[in-house]
Short mmCIF file of C-alpha atoms in Angstrom, two decimals:
data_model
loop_
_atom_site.label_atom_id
_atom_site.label_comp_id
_atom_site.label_asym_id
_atom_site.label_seq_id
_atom_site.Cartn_x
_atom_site.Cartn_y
_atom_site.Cartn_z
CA UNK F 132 1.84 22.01 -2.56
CA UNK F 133 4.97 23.28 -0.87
CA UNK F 134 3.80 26.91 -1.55
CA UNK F 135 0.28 26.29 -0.58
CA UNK F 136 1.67 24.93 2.80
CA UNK F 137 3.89 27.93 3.16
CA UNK F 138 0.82 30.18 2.77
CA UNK F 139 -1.49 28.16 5.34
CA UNK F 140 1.25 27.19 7.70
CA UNK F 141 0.58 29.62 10.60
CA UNK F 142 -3.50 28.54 9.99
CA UNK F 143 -2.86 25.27 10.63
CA UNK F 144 0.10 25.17 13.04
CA UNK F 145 2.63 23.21 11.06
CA UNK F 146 6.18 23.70 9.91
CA UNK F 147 6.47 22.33 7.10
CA UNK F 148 9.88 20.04 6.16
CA UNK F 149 10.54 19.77 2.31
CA UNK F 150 11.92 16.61 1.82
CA UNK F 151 13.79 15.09 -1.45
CA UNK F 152 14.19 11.62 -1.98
CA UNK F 153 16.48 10.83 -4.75
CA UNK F 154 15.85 7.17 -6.06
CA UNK F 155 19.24 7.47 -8.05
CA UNK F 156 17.59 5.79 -11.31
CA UNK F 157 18.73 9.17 -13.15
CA UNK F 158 22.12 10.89 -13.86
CA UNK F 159 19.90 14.56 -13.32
CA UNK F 160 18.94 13.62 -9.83
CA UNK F 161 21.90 15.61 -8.00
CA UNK F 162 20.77 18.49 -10.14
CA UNK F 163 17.16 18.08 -8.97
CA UNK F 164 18.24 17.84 -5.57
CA UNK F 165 20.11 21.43 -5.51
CA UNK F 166 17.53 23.08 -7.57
CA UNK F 167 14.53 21.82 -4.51
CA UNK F 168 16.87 23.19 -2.14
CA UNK F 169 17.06 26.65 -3.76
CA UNK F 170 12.98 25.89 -3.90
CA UNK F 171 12.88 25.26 -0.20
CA UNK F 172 14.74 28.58 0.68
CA UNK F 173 13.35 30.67 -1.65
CA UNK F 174 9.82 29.42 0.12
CA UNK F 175 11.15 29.61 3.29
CA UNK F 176 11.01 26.09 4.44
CA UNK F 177 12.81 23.41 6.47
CA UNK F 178 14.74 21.16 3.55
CA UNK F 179 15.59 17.59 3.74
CA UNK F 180 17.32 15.57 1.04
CA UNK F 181 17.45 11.58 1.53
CA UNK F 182 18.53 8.88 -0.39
CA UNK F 183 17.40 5.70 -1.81
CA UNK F 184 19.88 2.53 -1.80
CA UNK F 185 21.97 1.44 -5.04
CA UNK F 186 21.00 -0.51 -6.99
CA UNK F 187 17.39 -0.06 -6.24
CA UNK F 188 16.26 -3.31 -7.87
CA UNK F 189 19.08 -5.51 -6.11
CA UNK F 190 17.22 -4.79 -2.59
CA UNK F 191 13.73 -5.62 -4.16
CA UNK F 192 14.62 -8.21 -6.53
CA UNK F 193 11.21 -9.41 -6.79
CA UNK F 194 9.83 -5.53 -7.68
CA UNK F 195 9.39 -3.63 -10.71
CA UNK F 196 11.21 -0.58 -10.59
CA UNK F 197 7.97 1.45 -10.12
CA UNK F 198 7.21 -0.25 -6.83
CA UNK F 199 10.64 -0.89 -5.79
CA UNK F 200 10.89 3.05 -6.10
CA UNK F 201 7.23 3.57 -4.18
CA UNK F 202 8.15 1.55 -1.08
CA UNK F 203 11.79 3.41 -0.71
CA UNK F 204 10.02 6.85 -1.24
CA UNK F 205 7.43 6.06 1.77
CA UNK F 206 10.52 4.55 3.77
CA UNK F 207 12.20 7.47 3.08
CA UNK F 208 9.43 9.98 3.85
CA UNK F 209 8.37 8.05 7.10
CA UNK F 210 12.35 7.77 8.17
CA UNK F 211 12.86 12.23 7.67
CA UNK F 212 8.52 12.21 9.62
CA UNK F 213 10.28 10.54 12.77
CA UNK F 214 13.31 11.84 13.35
CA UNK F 215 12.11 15.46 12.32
CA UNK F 216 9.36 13.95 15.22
CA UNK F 217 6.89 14.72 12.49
CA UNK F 218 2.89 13.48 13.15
CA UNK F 219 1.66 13.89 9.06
CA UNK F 220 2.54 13.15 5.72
CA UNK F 221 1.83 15.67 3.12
CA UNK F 222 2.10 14.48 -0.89
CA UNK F 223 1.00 15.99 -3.78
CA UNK F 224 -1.59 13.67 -5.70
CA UNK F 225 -3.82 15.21 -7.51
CA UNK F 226 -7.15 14.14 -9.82
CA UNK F 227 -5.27 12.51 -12.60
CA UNK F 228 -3.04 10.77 -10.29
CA UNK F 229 -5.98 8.94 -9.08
CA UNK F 230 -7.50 7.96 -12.11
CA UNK F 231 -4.27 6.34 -13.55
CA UNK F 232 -4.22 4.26 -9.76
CA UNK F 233 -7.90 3.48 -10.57
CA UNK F 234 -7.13 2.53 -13.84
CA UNK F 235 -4.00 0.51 -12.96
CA UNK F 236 -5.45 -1.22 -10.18
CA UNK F 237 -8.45 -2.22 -12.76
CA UNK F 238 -6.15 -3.86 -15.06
CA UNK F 239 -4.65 -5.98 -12.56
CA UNK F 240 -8.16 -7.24 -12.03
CA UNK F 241 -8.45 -5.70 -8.50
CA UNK F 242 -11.92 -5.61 -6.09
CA UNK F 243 -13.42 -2.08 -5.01
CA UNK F 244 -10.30 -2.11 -2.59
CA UNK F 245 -7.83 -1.92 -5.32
CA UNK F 246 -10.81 0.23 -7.06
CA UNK F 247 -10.70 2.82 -3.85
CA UNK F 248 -7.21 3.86 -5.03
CA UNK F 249 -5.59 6.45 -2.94
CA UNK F 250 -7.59 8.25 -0.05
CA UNK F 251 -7.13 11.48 1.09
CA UNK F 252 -6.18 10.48 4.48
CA UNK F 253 -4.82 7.27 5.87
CA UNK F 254 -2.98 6.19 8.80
CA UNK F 255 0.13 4.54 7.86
CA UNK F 256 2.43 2.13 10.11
CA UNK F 257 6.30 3.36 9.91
CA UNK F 258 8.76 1.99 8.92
CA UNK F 259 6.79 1.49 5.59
CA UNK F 260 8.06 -1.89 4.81
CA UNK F 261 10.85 -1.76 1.91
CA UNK F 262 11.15 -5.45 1.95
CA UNK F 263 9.82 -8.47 3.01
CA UNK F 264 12.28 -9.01 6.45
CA UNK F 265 10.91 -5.20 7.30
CA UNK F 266 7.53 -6.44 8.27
CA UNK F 267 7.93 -7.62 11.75
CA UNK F 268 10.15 -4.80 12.65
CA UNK F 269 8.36 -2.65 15.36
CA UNK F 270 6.12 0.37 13.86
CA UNK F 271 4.85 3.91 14.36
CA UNK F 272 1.55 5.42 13.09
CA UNK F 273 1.62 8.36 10.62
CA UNK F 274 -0.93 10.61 9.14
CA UNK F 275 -0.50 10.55 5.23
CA UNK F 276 -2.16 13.00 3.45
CA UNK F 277 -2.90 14.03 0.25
CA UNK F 278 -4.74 17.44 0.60
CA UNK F 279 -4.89 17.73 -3.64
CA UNK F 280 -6.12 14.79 -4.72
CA UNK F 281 -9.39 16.30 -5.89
CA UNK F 282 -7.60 19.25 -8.01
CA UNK F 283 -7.13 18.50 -11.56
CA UNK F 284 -3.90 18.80 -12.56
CA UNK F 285 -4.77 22.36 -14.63
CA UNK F 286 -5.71 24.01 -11.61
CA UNK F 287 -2.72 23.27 -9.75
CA UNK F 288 -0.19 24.20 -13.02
CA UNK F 289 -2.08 27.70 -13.03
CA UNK F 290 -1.51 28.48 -9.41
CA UNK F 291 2.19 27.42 -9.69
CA UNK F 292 2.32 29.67 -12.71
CA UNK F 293 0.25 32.72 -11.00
CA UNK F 294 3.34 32.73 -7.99
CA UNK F 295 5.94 32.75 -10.69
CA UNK F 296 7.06 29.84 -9.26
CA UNK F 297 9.52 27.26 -11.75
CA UNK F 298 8.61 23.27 -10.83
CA UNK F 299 10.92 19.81 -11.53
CA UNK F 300 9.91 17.55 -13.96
CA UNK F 301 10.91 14.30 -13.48
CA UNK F 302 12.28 13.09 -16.83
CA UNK F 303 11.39 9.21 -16.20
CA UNK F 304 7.69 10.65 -16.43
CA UNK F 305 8.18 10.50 -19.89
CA UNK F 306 9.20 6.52 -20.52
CA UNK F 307 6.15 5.48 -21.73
CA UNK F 308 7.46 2.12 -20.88
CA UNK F 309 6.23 2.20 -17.55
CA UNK F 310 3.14 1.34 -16.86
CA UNK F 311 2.23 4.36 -15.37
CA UNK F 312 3.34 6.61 -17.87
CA UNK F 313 1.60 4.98 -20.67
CA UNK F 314 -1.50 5.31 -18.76
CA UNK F 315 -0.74 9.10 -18.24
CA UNK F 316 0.19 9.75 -21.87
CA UNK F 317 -1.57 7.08 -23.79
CA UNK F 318 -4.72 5.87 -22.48
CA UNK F 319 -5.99 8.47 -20.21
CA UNK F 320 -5.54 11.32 -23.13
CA UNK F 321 -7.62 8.87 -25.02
CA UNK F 322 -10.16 8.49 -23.00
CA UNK F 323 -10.91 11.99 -22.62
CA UNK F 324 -10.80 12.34 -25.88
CA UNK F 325 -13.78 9.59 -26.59
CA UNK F 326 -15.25 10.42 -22.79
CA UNK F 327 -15.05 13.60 -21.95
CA UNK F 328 -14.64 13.89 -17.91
CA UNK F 329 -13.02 11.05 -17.58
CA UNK F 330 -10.64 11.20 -14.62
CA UNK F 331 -12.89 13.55 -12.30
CA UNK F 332 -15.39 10.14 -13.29
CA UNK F 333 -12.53 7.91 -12.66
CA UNK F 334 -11.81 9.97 -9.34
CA UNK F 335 -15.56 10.00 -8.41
CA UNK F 336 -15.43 6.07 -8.79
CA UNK F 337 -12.65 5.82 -6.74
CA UNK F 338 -14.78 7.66 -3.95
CA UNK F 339 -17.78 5.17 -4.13
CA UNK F 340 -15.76 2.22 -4.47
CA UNK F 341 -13.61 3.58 -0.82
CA UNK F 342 -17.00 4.18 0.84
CA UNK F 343 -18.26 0.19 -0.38
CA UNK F 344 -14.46 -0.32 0.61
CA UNK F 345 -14.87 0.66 4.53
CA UNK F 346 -18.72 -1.21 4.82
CA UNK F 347 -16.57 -4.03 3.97
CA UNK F 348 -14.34 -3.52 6.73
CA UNK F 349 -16.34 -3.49 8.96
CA UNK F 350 -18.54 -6.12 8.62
CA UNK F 351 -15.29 -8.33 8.15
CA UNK F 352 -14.78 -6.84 11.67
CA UNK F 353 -18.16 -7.62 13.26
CA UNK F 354 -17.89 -11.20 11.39
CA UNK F 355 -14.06 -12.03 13.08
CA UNK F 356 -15.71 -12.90 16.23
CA UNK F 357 -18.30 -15.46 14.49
CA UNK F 358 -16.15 -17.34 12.50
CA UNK F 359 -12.72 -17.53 14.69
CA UNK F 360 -12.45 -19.24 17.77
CA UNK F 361 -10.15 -17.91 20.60
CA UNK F 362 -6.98 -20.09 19.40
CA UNK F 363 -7.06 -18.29 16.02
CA UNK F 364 -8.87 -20.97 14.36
CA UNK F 365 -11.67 -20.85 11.61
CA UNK F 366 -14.43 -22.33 11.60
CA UNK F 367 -15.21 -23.66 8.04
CA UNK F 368 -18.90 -23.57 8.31
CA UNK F 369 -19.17 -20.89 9.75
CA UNK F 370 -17.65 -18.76 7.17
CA UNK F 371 -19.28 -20.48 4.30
CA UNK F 372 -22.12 -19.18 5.31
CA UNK F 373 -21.34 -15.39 4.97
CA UNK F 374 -21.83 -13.64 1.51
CA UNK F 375 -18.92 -13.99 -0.94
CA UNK F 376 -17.27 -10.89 -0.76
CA UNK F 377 -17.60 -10.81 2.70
CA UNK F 378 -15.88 -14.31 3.35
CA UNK F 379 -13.09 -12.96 0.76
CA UNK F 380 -12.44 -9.93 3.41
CA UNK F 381 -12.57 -12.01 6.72
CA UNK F 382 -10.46 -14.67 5.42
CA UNK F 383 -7.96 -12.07 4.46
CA UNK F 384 -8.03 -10.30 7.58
CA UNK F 385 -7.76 -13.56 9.39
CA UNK F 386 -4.56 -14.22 7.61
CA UNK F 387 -2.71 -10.44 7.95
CA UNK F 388 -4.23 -10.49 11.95
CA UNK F 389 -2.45 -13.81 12.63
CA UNK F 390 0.96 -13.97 10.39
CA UNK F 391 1.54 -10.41 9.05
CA UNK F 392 1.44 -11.14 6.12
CA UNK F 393 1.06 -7.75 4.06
CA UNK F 394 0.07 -9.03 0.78
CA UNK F 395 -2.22 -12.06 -0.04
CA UNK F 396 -3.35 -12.81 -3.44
CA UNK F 397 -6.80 -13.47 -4.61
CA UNK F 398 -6.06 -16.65 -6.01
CA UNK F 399 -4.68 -17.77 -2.75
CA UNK F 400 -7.76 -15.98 -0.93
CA UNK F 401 -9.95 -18.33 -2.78
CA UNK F 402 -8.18 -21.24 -2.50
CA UNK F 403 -8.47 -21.12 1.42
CA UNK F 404 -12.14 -20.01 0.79
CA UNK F 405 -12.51 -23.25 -1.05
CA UNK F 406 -10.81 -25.23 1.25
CA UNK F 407 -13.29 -24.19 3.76
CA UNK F 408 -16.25 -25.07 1.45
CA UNK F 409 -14.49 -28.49 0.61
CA UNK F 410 -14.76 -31.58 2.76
CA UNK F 411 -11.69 -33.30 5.43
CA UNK F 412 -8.59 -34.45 3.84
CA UNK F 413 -8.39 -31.57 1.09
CA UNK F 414 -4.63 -30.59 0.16
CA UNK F 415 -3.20 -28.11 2.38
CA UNK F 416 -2.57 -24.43 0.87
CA UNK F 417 0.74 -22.31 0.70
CA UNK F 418 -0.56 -18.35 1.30
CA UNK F 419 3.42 -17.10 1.17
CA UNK F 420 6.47 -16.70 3.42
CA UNK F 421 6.53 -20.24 4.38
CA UNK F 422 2.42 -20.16 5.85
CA UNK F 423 0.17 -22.74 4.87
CA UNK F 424 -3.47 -23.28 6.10
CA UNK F 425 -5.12 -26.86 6.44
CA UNK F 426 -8.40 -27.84 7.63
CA UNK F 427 -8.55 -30.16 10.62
CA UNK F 428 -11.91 -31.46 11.90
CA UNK F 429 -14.24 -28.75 10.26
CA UNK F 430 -11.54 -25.47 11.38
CA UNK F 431 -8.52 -24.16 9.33
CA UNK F 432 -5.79 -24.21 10.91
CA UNK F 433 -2.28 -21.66 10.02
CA UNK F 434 1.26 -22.96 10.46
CA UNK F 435 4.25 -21.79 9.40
CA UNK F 436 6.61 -24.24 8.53
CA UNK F 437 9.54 -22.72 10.35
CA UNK F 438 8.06 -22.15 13.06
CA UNK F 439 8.05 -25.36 16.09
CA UNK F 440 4.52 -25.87 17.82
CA UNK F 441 4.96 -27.30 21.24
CA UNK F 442 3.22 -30.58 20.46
CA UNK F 443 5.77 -31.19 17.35
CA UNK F 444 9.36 -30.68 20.25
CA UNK F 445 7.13 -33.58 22.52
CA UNK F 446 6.41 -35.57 19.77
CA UNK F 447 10.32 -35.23 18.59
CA UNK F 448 11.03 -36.47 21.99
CA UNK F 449 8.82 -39.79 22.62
CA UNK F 450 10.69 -40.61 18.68
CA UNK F 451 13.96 -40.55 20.13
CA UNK F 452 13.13 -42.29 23.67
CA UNK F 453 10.93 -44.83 21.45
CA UNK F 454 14.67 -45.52 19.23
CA UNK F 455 17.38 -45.79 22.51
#
């Protein structure tokens, strides 16, 4: 992708920064890094190298090492974007890439979300959060894109090859013990082999599923308004009333719109869902990082435990003037 953006650069009106991030789970990584330097110059392009902390896993410690390694490589990539006062994202993701996220997300059980995989183009909020304290920190808005992800991976290989042109491989590709990696070598080879066509299918699905993704959205969005009152509460009956799927979207928006929360489970999604469906004095429900919601006189209501509520500092106050 470098070289393509080399070639297109004065078209489009970009300088193009090459940027390494070195996740320092291998000894070879220093060796990488020179050798995409010599890349970068030999291209003629801006070079950056960065660094991921060590040990990865002891600042994620509730992260697999794939994901730990995802969220530092969009930290990364966002941190060299700003200060290079960068507006885009570039990656290389190609075909096959997106059928192993299809595939991946599908065995986690995920909706057409998860089923939408990567797009092509997304606006993404920087910092990218690396941890859980990161979320409230104040963001920026960055164009990520990933201008190969319809290629196969053959057509890219032959261009590489046709400008002479030597790439890295990663030798953690190969550790079939990662989920990922057993997808690539194991089960997608296989299913090419019974279904021929199988990622640009996979791919193709991805594409549907993204479009059924963003009707979604916004009918979630037209919905907000319906179902949640101006204090930020829900109305139960109100959102009982709307199609499954759609009350599965609104209640989840409700949630990230009002705690910022980044990541809510399905299990928990339904669980508020059925709190709404169920009558007063049902339990209330723990959604993560200390926020509950509990349903008060037909609306559901979030708190977060750590967090005072006016009423509860007067209430603390008539206690103690009620025991002098």
């Amino acid at each position: 992708m470098a070289a393509a953006l080399r070639r297109v650069r004065t078209a489009l009106g970009v300088e193009p920064l090459l940027v390494h991030i070195d996740h320092r789970l291998r000894p070879s990584s220093n060796e990488e890094r020179v050798r995409a330097a010599a890349l970068a110059a030999d291209l003629g392009l801006h070079f950056r190298a960065l660094s991921a902390p060590a040990p990865l896993l002891q600042h994620h410690p509730h992260l697999g090492v794939e994901e730990a390694a995802r969220r530092e490589r969009y930290r990364l990539l966002g941190q060299a974007a700003l200060e290079a006062g960068a507006h885009m994202i570039a990656t290389a993701h190609q075909r096959e890439d997106q059928a192993e996220t299809v595939l991946l997300h599908l065995f986690h059980g995920s909706g057409v979300h998860g089923a939408s995989a990567m797009s092509e183009q997304a606006a993404v909020p920087f910092p990218f959060p690396s941890a859980k304290s990161d979320i409230s920190q104040e963001t920026a808005i960055i164009s990520l894109w990933r201008p190969l992800l319809q290629e196969p991976r053959r057509s890219i290989d032959r261009y590489v090859a046709r400008l002479g042109l030597a790439w890295i491989e990663d030798s953690s590709n190969d550790d079939v013990s990662l989920r990922r990696n057993a997808v690539r070598h194991r089960i997608l080879p296989l299913l090419e082999h019974h279904f021929p066509g199988a990622a640009a299918a996979l791919a193709r699905y991805a594409s549907l599923a993204a479009a059924d993704d963003e009707a979604l959205d916004h009918l979630a969005a037209a919905a907000i308004p319906e179902v949640v009152d101006p204090g930020g509460r829900l109305t139960a009956a109100a959102l009982v009333e709307k199609p499954l799927a759609l009350q599965r979207r609104v209640v989840r928006r409700w949630i990230v719109d009002t705690t910022g929360l980044t990541t809510i489970t399905a299990e928990r999604t339904d669980a508020v869902i059925g709190l709404a469906a169920a009558g007063e004095g049902t339990p209330t429900i723990e959604i993560g990082d200390h926020w509950t919601v509990h349903r008060e006189q037909g609306m559901l209501h979030l708190s977060n435990v750590n967090v005072k509520r006016p009423d509860q500092d007067q209430e603390h106050d008539r206690e103690w003037q009620e025991r002098r």
